[in-house]
Amino acid sequence: MLVQTMKRRPFGPSGVSVAVIGEGTWNMEGDDRASAIVSIRTALDLGATHIDTAEMYGQGQVERLVGEAIAGRRAEAFLVSKVLPTNASRHGTVAACERSLKRLGTDYLDCYLLHWPGSHPLEETIRAFTELEQAGKIRSFGVSNFDESELRKAVRIAGKGRIAQNQVLYHLGERRIEHEVIPYCEEEGIAVVAYSPFGSGDFPSERDDGGRALSAIATAHGVTSYQVALAFLTRQKHVFAIPKAATPAHVEDNVRAADLVLTDSDLAAIEKAFPRGPRRRGVPML
Ligand code: NAP
């Protein structure tokens, strides 16, 4: 087994130290259950302790699976879950959080997120987050799939230094958040958490120029193209990534990526193969 000290960095305004590479869990209900559980435990073993889940995933099945994986090891994890926008009224958010805690077998979350902007007033959701925080049921709160203007509104409502993270789609083929979301988060000290860092199953293929460029960099460093992608995304000091891996060997690969330092010429080759693209309104989401 790889012995690893995972690179960590201050996360959000509280500055709590969190692993740069974590473990996503979307769609794990469809994976081999034993392998998924071993993968989450491997992530904890190797210091990839930022475990991301949501009430939506498998309609609660994934939170139960995560609960089983972290049983007896709760304190090691930086555990994040999300409320569905349809549940995000003041009372609905509190009730959803309590259901998530029960499924996860814990009495607190390290961070609780609004999964994406919805129709319940954001003031209500944030009020519920504050109540949950005061009750000790969550240690921090944040948002997901928020663009810069939605984030500004969240900061106005919650107050400065209150929004811990914005979890957003970010991979080599989708770099839109680099224009406005990342700079604004950096200004406000909000952690940016890159979801679907491998394009959620649409990773650059070696049949394409981009895939070949990645592969050349990977070969030069003796690593995989997936590791190069993670190193590129997390090169910025406010950015964390939560690749989903239900295969323990993939978890080990992802953890190793935290130590990979890309050279200026690697970065230039990636910029050329995967350009940032034009500034556009909104954030892309899956
Ligand atoms: P992803 O992480 O981009 O890709 C997952 C795929 O990559 C899986 O098929 C996985 O295979 C494979 N993989 C993982 N590590 C690998 C490696 N080292 N080498 C080769 N293949 C590897 O996909 P995602 O699940 O869409 O995104 C990650 C997490 O972000 C989610 O699980 C979820 O927690 C979060 N997310 C959040 C939102 C949101 O709206 N907030 C939306 C989407 C995702 P195995 O599983 O077989 O290991």
mmCIF file of C-alpha atoms and ligand atoms in Angstrom:
data_model
loop_
_atom_site.group_PDB
_atom_site.id
_atom_site.type_symbol
_atom_site.label_atom_id
_atom_site.label_comp_id
_atom_site.label_asym_id
_atom_site.label_seq_id
_atom_site.Cartn_x
_atom_site.Cartn_y
_atom_site.Cartn_z
ATOM 1 C CA MET A 1 0.000 0.000 0.000
ATOM 2 C CA LEU A 2 1.195 3.446 -0.939
ATOM 3 C CA VAL A 3 2.170 5.509 2.086
ATOM 4 C CA GLN A 4 1.122 9.018 1.366
ATOM 5 C CA THR A 5 0.951 12.374 3.064
ATOM 6 C CA MET A 6 -1.692 14.116 1.067
ATOM 7 C CA LYS A 7 -1.087 17.753 0.284
ATOM 8 C CA ARG A 8 -3.552 19.951 2.171
ATOM 9 C CA ARG A 9 -4.353 23.637 1.991
ATOM 10 C CA PRO A 10 -6.547 26.147 3.846
ATOM 11 C CA PHE A 11 -10.179 25.716 2.822
ATOM 12 C CA GLY A 12 -12.507 28.703 2.704
ATOM 13 C CA PRO A 13 -12.621 31.586 5.164
ATOM 14 C CA SER A 14 -12.128 29.398 8.273
ATOM 15 C CA GLY A 15 -8.818 28.228 6.848
ATOM 16 C CA VAL A 16 -9.423 24.646 8.012
ATOM 17 C CA SER A 17 -6.832 22.401 6.401
ATOM 18 C CA VAL A 18 -8.352 20.119 3.722
ATOM 19 C CA ALA A 19 -6.892 17.566 1.300
ATOM 20 C CA VAL A 20 -6.334 19.028 -2.161
ATOM 21 C CA ILE A 21 -7.608 15.840 -3.823
ATOM 22 C CA GLY A 22 -10.700 14.204 -2.384
ATOM 23 C CA GLU A 23 -13.213 11.547 -3.352
ATOM 24 C CA GLY A 24 -16.528 12.058 -5.174
ATOM 25 C CA THR A 25 -19.370 9.568 -4.859
ATOM 26 C CA TRP A 26 -21.940 10.396 -7.554
ATOM 27 C CA ASN A 27 -23.413 7.247 -9.181
ATOM 28 C CA MET A 28 -21.672 4.925 -6.699
ATOM 29 C CA GLU A 29 -24.994 3.159 -6.155
ATOM 30 C CA GLY A 30 -24.393 1.620 -9.601
ATOM 31 C CA ASP A 31 -20.848 0.433 -8.817
ATOM 32 C CA ASP A 32 -19.760 -2.767 -7.155
ATOM 33 C CA ARG A 33 -20.674 -1.919 -3.549
ATOM 34 C CA ALA A 34 -17.698 -3.631 -1.912
ATOM 35 C CA SER A 35 -15.242 -1.963 -4.284
ATOM 36 C CA ALA A 36 -16.852 1.451 -3.733
ATOM 37 C CA ILE A 37 -16.594 1.049 0.040
ATOM 38 C CA VAL A 38 -12.955 -0.080 -0.155
ATOM 39 C CA SER A 39 -12.256 2.910 -2.432
ATOM 40 C CA ILE A 40 -13.625 5.394 0.108
ATOM 41 C CA ARG A 41 -11.645 3.689 2.880
ATOM 42 C CA THR A 42 -8.522 3.769 0.689
ATOM 43 C CA ALA A 43 -9.092 7.483 0.171
ATOM 44 C CA LEU A 44 -9.161 7.935 3.965
ATOM 45 C CA ASP A 45 -6.076 5.723 4.387
ATOM 46 C CA LEU A 46 -4.149 7.853 1.907
ATOM 47 C CA GLY A 47 -5.273 11.221 3.219
ATOM 48 C CA ALA A 48 -7.792 12.036 0.460
ATOM 49 C CA THR A 49 -10.216 12.715 3.266
ATOM 50 C CA HIS A 50 -12.505 15.236 1.538
ATOM 51 C CA ILE A 51 -15.523 12.996 0.839
ATOM 52 C CA ASP A 52 -18.262 14.545 -1.274
ATOM 53 C CA THR A 53 -21.819 13.230 -1.434
ATOM 54 C CA ALA A 54 -25.426 14.479 -1.739
ATOM 55 C CA GLU A 55 -28.941 13.511 -0.763
ATOM 56 C CA MET A 56 -29.661 13.258 -4.512
ATOM 57 C CA TYR A 57 -27.098 10.512 -5.194
ATOM 58 C CA GLY A 58 -28.984 7.256 -5.626
ATOM 59 C CA GLN A 59 -31.839 8.921 -3.699
ATOM 60 C CA GLY A 60 -30.015 8.473 -0.405
ATOM 61 C CA GLN A 61 -28.380 5.125 -1.250
ATOM 62 C CA VAL A 62 -24.964 6.725 -1.710
ATOM 63 C CA GLU A 63 -25.096 8.545 1.637
ATOM 64 C CA ARG A 64 -25.836 5.163 3.263
ATOM 65 C CA LEU A 65 -22.850 3.630 1.435
ATOM 66 C CA VAL A 66 -20.590 6.506 2.526
ATOM 67 C CA GLY A 67 -21.869 6.083 6.100
ATOM 68 C CA GLU A 68 -20.866 2.417 5.990
ATOM 69 C CA ALA A 69 -17.434 3.261 4.554
ATOM 70 C CA ILE A 70 -16.585 5.879 7.177
ATOM 71 C CA ALA A 71 -18.099 4.051 10.161
ATOM 72 C CA GLY A 72 -15.636 4.229 13.052
ATOM 73 C CA ARG A 73 -13.499 6.755 11.147
ATOM 74 C CA ARG A 74 -15.772 9.798 11.063
ATOM 75 C CA ALA A 75 -13.182 12.185 12.518
ATOM 76 C CA GLU A 76 -10.760 11.453 9.659
ATOM 77 C CA ALA A 77 -13.169 12.695 6.995
ATOM 78 C CA PHE A 78 -14.012 16.188 5.783
ATOM 79 C CA LEU A 79 -17.571 15.189 4.952
ATOM 80 C CA VAL A 80 -19.687 17.242 2.556
ATOM 81 C CA SER A 81 -23.300 16.729 1.517
ATOM 82 C CA LYS A 82 -25.853 18.772 -0.390
ATOM 83 C CA VAL A 83 -29.484 19.739 -0.122
ATOM 84 C CA LEU A 84 -31.599 19.539 -3.271
ATOM 85 C CA PRO A 85 -32.939 22.947 -4.375
ATOM 86 C CA THR A 86 -36.509 21.612 -4.137
ATOM 87 C CA ASN A 87 -35.941 20.904 -0.424
ATOM 88 C CA ALA A 88 -34.097 24.154 0.272
ATOM 89 C CA SER A 89 -36.782 26.109 2.145
ATOM 90 C CA ARG A 90 -35.922 27.096 5.722
ATOM 91 C CA HIS A 91 -37.608 24.078 7.309
ATOM 92 C CA GLY A 92 -36.949 21.802 4.327
ATOM 93 C CA THR A 93 -33.190 22.388 4.520
ATOM 94 C CA VAL A 94 -33.059 21.508 8.211
ATOM 95 C CA ALA A 95 -35.151 18.371 7.653
ATOM 96 C CA ALA A 96 -33.047 17.319 4.627
ATOM 97 C CA CYS A 97 -29.838 17.754 6.630
ATOM 98 C CA GLU A 98 -31.199 15.642 9.461
ATOM 99 C CA ARG A 99 -32.110 12.861 6.999
ATOM 100 C CA SER A 100 -28.611 13.044 5.474
ATOM 101 C CA LEU A 101 -26.964 12.844 8.908
ATOM 102 C CA LYS A 102 -29.000 9.763 9.725
ATOM 103 C CA ARG A 103 -28.095 8.007 6.475
ATOM 104 C CA LEU A 104 -24.423 8.948 6.928
ATOM 105 C CA GLY A 105 -24.438 7.713 10.535
ATOM 106 C CA THR A 106 -22.976 10.939 11.891
ATOM 107 C CA ASP A 107 -24.143 13.916 13.903
ATOM 108 C CA TYR A 108 -22.390 16.613 11.868
ATOM 109 C CA LEU A 109 -21.254 17.551 8.382
ATOM 110 C CA ASP A 110 -18.051 19.469 7.768
ATOM 111 C CA CYS A 111 -19.740 21.428 5.005
ATOM 112 C CA TYR A 112 -23.322 21.512 3.704
ATOM 113 C CA LEU A 113 -24.145 22.869 0.248
ATOM 114 C CA LEU A 114 -27.093 24.047 -1.776
ATOM 115 C CA HIS A 115 -26.736 21.703 -4.788
ATOM 116 C CA TRP A 116 -27.682 24.362 -7.355
ATOM 117 C CA PRO A 117 -29.671 27.616 -7.339
ATOM 118 C CA GLY A 118 -33.393 26.926 -7.080
ATOM 119 C CA SER A 119 -36.705 28.641 -6.509
ATOM 120 C CA HIS A 120 -36.686 28.853 -2.703
ATOM 121 C CA PRO A 121 -35.347 32.264 -1.638
ATOM 122 C CA LEU A 122 -31.632 31.997 -0.928
ATOM 123 C CA GLU A 123 -32.226 33.977 2.287
ATOM 124 C CA GLU A 124 -34.269 31.021 3.624
ATOM 125 C CA THR A 125 -31.666 28.419 2.736
ATOM 126 C CA ILE A 126 -28.873 30.459 4.301
ATOM 127 C CA ARG A 127 -30.953 31.074 7.406
ATOM 128 C CA ALA A 128 -31.419 27.307 7.723
ATOM 129 C CA PHE A 129 -27.670 26.772 7.223
ATOM 130 C CA THR A 130 -26.989 29.259 10.031
ATOM 131 C CA GLU A 131 -29.430 27.463 12.342
ATOM 132 C CA LEU A 132 -27.849 24.101 11.525
ATOM 133 C CA GLU A 133 -24.427 25.574 12.242
ATOM 134 C CA GLN A 134 -25.563 26.985 15.584
ATOM 135 C CA ALA A 135 -27.010 23.574 16.469
ATOM 136 C CA GLY A 136 -23.618 21.963 15.708
ATOM 137 C CA LYS A 137 -25.066 19.876 12.859
ATOM 138 C CA ILE A 138 -22.857 21.490 10.224
ATOM 139 C CA ARG A 139 -19.454 23.110 10.644
ATOM 140 C CA SER A 140 -19.675 25.307 7.555
ATOM 141 C CA PHE A 141 -21.869 25.832 4.515
ATOM 142 C CA GLY A 142 -21.542 26.700 0.865
ATOM 143 C CA VAL A 143 -23.053 26.503 -2.567
ATOM 144 C CA SER A 144 -22.654 24.616 -5.805
ATOM 145 C CA ASN A 145 -23.112 25.580 -9.452
ATOM 146 C CA PHE A 146 -23.211 29.296 -8.573
ATOM 147 C CA ASP A 147 -21.916 31.807 -11.092
ATOM 148 C CA GLU A 148 -20.212 35.008 -10.050
ATOM 149 C CA SER A 149 -23.389 37.091 -9.707
ATOM 150 C CA GLU A 150 -25.156 34.344 -7.714
ATOM 151 C CA LEU A 151 -22.090 34.098 -5.484
ATOM 152 C CA ARG A 152 -22.107 37.855 -4.893
ATOM 153 C CA LYS A 153 -25.742 37.544 -3.817
ATOM 154 C CA ALA A 154 -24.905 34.643 -1.465
ATOM 155 C CA VAL A 155 -22.083 36.682 0.104
ATOM 156 C CA ARG A 156 -24.427 39.675 0.512
ATOM 157 C CA ILE A 157 -26.997 37.499 2.315
ATOM 158 C CA ALA A 158 -24.646 35.384 4.415
ATOM 159 C CA GLY A 159 -22.082 38.114 5.112
ATOM 160 C CA LYS A 160 -18.414 38.171 4.197
ATOM 161 C CA GLY A 161 -16.334 35.207 5.289
ATOM 162 C CA ARG A 162 -19.316 32.877 5.621
ATOM 163 C CA ILE A 163 -19.498 30.947 2.315
ATOM 164 C CA ALA A 164 -16.953 28.142 2.591
ATOM 165 C CA GLN A 165 -17.029 26.739 -0.926
ATOM 166 C CA ASN A 166 -18.484 26.885 -4.394
ATOM 167 C CA GLN A 167 -18.467 23.444 -6.000
ATOM 168 C CA VAL A 168 -18.387 23.789 -9.781
ATOM 169 C CA LEU A 169 -17.793 21.872 -13.004
ATOM 170 C CA TYR A 170 -14.126 22.184 -13.889
ATOM 171 C CA HIS A 171 -12.090 19.983 -16.175
ATOM 172 C CA LEU A 172 -9.649 20.418 -19.047
ATOM 173 C CA GLY A 173 -12.448 20.701 -21.603
ATOM 174 C CA GLU A 174 -14.463 23.143 -19.465
ATOM 175 C CA ARG A 175 -12.447 26.012 -18.029
ATOM 176 C CA ARG A 176 -15.109 28.736 -18.032
ATOM 177 C CA ILE A 177 -14.875 29.299 -14.266
ATOM 178 C CA GLU A 178 -11.332 30.615 -14.702
ATOM 179 C CA HIS A 179 -12.725 33.895 -16.103
ATOM 180 C CA GLU A 180 -14.852 35.108 -13.200
ATOM 181 C CA VAL A 181 -15.713 32.448 -10.636
ATOM 182 C CA ILE A 182 -12.175 31.548 -9.557
ATOM 183 C CA PRO A 183 -10.980 35.191 -9.301
ATOM 184 C CA TYR A 184 -14.071 36.173 -7.286
ATOM 185 C CA CYS A 185 -13.686 33.152 -4.967
ATOM 186 C CA GLU A 186 -10.031 34.002 -4.480
ATOM 187 C CA GLU A 187 -10.966 37.584 -3.582
ATOM 188 C CA GLU A 188 -13.533 36.379 -1.013
ATOM 189 C CA GLY A 189 -11.483 33.454 0.305
ATOM 190 C CA ILE A 190 -14.089 30.924 -0.930
ATOM 191 C CA ALA A 191 -12.726 27.471 -1.765
ATOM 192 C CA VAL A 192 -13.352 26.348 -5.355
ATOM 193 C CA VAL A 193 -14.080 22.627 -5.518
ATOM 194 C CA ALA A 194 -13.710 21.161 -9.005
ATOM 195 C CA TYR A 195 -16.332 18.525 -9.683
ATOM 196 C CA SER A 196 -16.170 16.052 -12.581
ATOM 197 C CA PRO A 197 -12.433 16.804 -12.978
ATOM 198 C CA PHE A 198 -12.185 13.980 -15.545
ATOM 199 C CA GLY A 199 -15.217 15.179 -17.508
ATOM 200 C CA SER A 200 -17.445 12.561 -15.862
ATOM 201 C CA GLY A 201 -16.485 9.732 -18.212
ATOM 202 C CA ASP A 202 -15.490 11.957 -21.149
ATOM 203 C CA PHE A 203 -11.731 12.097 -20.546
ATOM 204 C CA PRO A 204 -9.552 13.278 -23.491
ATOM 205 C CA SER A 205 -8.787 10.357 -25.746
ATOM 206 C CA GLU A 206 -5.390 9.546 -27.209
ATOM 207 C CA ARG A 207 -7.095 9.581 -30.597
ATOM 208 C CA ASP A 208 -7.251 13.386 -30.260
ATOM 209 C CA ASP A 209 -4.468 15.983 -30.179
ATOM 210 C CA GLY A 210 -5.403 16.977 -26.603
ATOM 211 C CA GLY A 211 -5.222 13.400 -25.330
ATOM 212 C CA ARG A 212 -1.844 12.920 -27.032
ATOM 213 C CA ALA A 213 -0.502 16.169 -25.535
ATOM 214 C CA LEU A 214 -1.532 14.998 -22.058
ATOM 215 C CA SER A 215 -0.037 11.599 -22.656
ATOM 216 C CA ALA A 216 3.321 13.115 -23.663
ATOM 217 C CA ILE A 217 3.454 15.138 -20.431
ATOM 218 C CA ALA A 218 2.428 12.104 -18.409
ATOM 219 C CA THR A 219 5.139 9.945 -19.960
ATOM 220 C CA ALA A 220 7.797 12.580 -19.228
ATOM 221 C CA HIS A 221 6.828 12.547 -15.528
ATOM 222 C CA GLY A 222 6.181 8.777 -15.304
ATOM 223 C CA VAL A 223 2.538 9.376 -14.335
ATOM 224 C CA THR A 224 -0.882 8.983 -15.985
ATOM 225 C CA SER A 225 -2.815 11.532 -18.028
ATOM 226 C CA TYR A 226 -5.451 11.583 -15.259
ATOM 227 C CA GLN A 227 -2.816 12.663 -12.771
ATOM 228 C CA VAL A 228 -1.645 15.420 -15.116
ATOM 229 C CA ALA A 229 -5.232 16.678 -15.389
ATOM 230 C CA LEU A 230 -5.635 16.807 -11.586
ATOM 231 C CA ALA A 231 -2.298 18.560 -11.131
ATOM 232 C CA PHE A 232 -3.314 21.161 -13.714
ATOM 233 C CA LEU A 233 -6.709 21.866 -12.127
ATOM 234 C CA THR A 234 -5.334 22.144 -8.594
ATOM 235 C CA ARG A 235 -2.329 24.306 -9.566
ATOM 236 C CA GLN A 236 -4.229 27.326 -8.220
ATOM 237 C CA LYS A 237 -4.138 27.770 -4.482
ATOM 238 C CA HIS A 238 -7.896 28.027 -3.873
ATOM 239 C CA VAL A 239 -8.804 24.997 -5.983
ATOM 240 C CA PHE A 240 -9.541 21.486 -4.691
ATOM 241 C CA ALA A 241 -10.714 18.490 -6.763
ATOM 242 C CA ILE A 242 -13.055 15.613 -5.973
ATOM 243 C CA PRO A 243 -12.582 12.909 -8.619
ATOM 244 C CA LYS A 244 -14.929 9.983 -8.188
ATOM 245 C CA ALA A 245 -13.191 6.615 -8.081
ATOM 246 C CA ALA A 246 -14.904 3.370 -7.169
ATOM 247 C CA THR A 247 -11.720 1.427 -7.994
ATOM 248 C CA PRO A 248 -9.038 1.488 -5.256
ATOM 249 C CA ALA A 249 -6.193 1.664 -7.820
ATOM 250 C CA HIS A 250 -7.784 4.806 -9.264
ATOM 251 C CA VAL A 251 -7.908 6.346 -5.783
ATOM 252 C CA GLU A 252 -4.170 5.678 -5.367
ATOM 253 C CA ASP A 253 -3.457 7.284 -8.745
ATOM 254 C CA ASN A 254 -5.490 10.335 -7.870
ATOM 255 C CA VAL A 255 -3.810 10.756 -4.502
ATOM 256 C CA ARG A 256 -0.366 10.641 -6.118
ATOM 257 C CA ALA A 257 -1.375 13.508 -8.415
ATOM 258 C CA ALA A 258 -1.268 15.902 -5.454
ATOM 259 C CA ASP A 259 2.535 15.733 -5.503
ATOM 260 C CA LEU A 260 2.939 16.256 -9.235
ATOM 261 C CA VAL A 261 4.382 19.663 -10.128
ATOM 262 C CA LEU A 262 3.971 20.623 -13.768
ATOM 263 C CA THR A 263 6.680 22.642 -15.504
ATOM 264 C CA ASP A 264 6.052 25.899 -17.351
ATOM 265 C CA SER A 265 6.365 24.053 -20.637
ATOM 266 C CA ASP A 266 3.811 21.420 -19.470
ATOM 267 C CA LEU A 267 1.411 24.231 -18.554
ATOM 268 C CA ALA A 268 1.948 25.916 -21.931
ATOM 269 C CA ALA A 269 1.284 22.636 -23.763
ATOM 270 C CA ILE A 270 -1.950 22.134 -21.792
ATOM 271 C CA GLU A 271 -3.031 25.740 -22.445
ATOM 272 C CA LYS A 272 -2.518 25.115 -26.155
ATOM 273 C CA ALA A 273 -4.329 21.763 -26.233
ATOM 274 C CA PHE A 274 -7.197 22.805 -23.932
ATOM 275 C CA PRO A 275 -7.715 26.563 -24.310
ATOM 276 C CA ARG A 276 -9.723 28.369 -21.676
ATOM 277 C CA GLY A 277 -12.170 29.635 -24.310
ATOM 278 C CA PRO A 278 -14.116 32.879 -24.340
ATOM 279 C CA ARG A 279 -15.742 34.530 -21.332
ATOM 280 C CA ARG A 280 -19.436 33.514 -21.216
ATOM 281 C CA ARG A 281 -22.246 34.205 -18.802
ATOM 282 C CA GLY A 282 -23.275 31.635 -16.191
ATOM 283 C CA VAL A 283 -21.601 28.448 -15.097
ATOM 284 C CA PRO A 284 -21.853 25.177 -17.003
ATOM 285 C CA MET A 285 -23.300 22.302 -14.966
ATOM 286 C CA LEU A 286 -23.948 18.593 -15.294
HETATM 287 P P1 NAP B 1 -15.186 12.299 -12.666
HETATM 288 O O1 NAP B 1 -14.555 12.334 -11.348
HETATM 289 O O2 NAP B 1 -14.896 13.374 -13.646
HETATM 290 O O3 NAP B 1 -14.892 10.902 -13.386
HETATM 291 C C1 NAP B 1 -15.197 9.678 -12.766
HETATM 292 C C2 NAP B 1 -14.762 8.554 -13.704
HETATM 293 O O4 NAP B 1 -13.332 8.557 -13.809
HETATM 294 C C3 NAP B 1 -15.149 7.184 -13.174
HETATM 295 O O5 NAP B 1 -15.522 6.403 -14.296
HETATM 296 C C4 NAP B 1 -13.869 6.643 -12.547
HETATM 297 O O6 NAP B 1 -13.775 5.234 -12.620
HETATM 298 C C5 NAP B 1 -12.830 7.258 -13.475
HETATM 299 N N1 NAP B 1 -11.548 7.442 -12.786
HETATM 300 C C6 NAP B 1 -11.328 7.967 -11.547
HETATM 301 N N2 NAP B 1 -10.022 8.026 -11.279
HETATM 302 C C7 NAP B 1 -9.378 7.519 -12.366
HETATM 303 C C8 NAP B 1 -8.020 7.298 -12.681
HETATM 304 N N3 NAP B 1 -7.040 7.650 -11.831
HETATM 305 N N4 NAP B 1 -7.713 6.725 -13.877
HETATM 306 C C9 NAP B 1 -8.704 6.389 -14.738
HETATM 307 N N5 NAP B 1 -10.024 6.572 -14.503
HETATM 308 C C10 NAP B 1 -10.352 7.126 -13.325
HETATM 309 O O7 NAP B 1 -16.795 12.209 -12.509
HETATM 310 P P2 NAP B 1 -17.959 12.708 -11.574
HETATM 311 O O8 NAP B 1 -18.406 11.591 -10.733
HETATM 312 O O9 NAP B 1 -18.947 13.363 -12.485
HETATM 313 O O10 NAP B 1 -17.360 13.899 -10.678
HETATM 314 C C11 NAP B 1 -16.686 13.707 -9.453
HETATM 315 C C12 NAP B 1 -17.540 14.066 -8.254
HETATM 316 O O11 NAP B 1 -17.948 15.423 -8.289
HETATM 317 C C13 NAP B 1 -18.885 13.327 -8.198
HETATM 318 O O12 NAP B 1 -18.729 11.968 -7.874
HETATM 319 C C14 NAP B 1 -19.622 14.161 -7.189
HETATM 320 O O13 NAP B 1 -19.189 13.849 -5.871
HETATM 321 C C15 NAP B 1 -19.202 15.555 -7.620
HETATM 322 N N6 NAP B 1 -20.182 16.176 -8.561
HETATM 323 C C16 NAP B 1 -20.887 17.258 -8.112
HETATM 324 C C17 NAP B 1 -21.829 17.860 -8.945
HETATM 325 C C18 NAP B 1 -22.593 19.062 -8.461
HETATM 326 O O14 NAP B 1 -23.568 19.476 -9.130
HETATM 327 N N7 NAP B 1 -22.213 19.637 -7.360
HETATM 328 C C19 NAP B 1 -22.050 17.369 -10.251
HETATM 329 C C20 NAP B 1 -21.281 16.284 -10.679
HETATM 330 C C21 NAP B 1 -20.345 15.709 -9.839
HETATM 331 P P3 NAP B 1 -14.048 4.263 -11.342
HETATM 332 O O15 NAP B 1 -15.263 4.823 -10.647
HETATM 333 O O16 NAP B 1 -14.237 2.944 -11.965
HETATM 334 O O17 NAP B 1 -12.840 4.314 -10.461
#
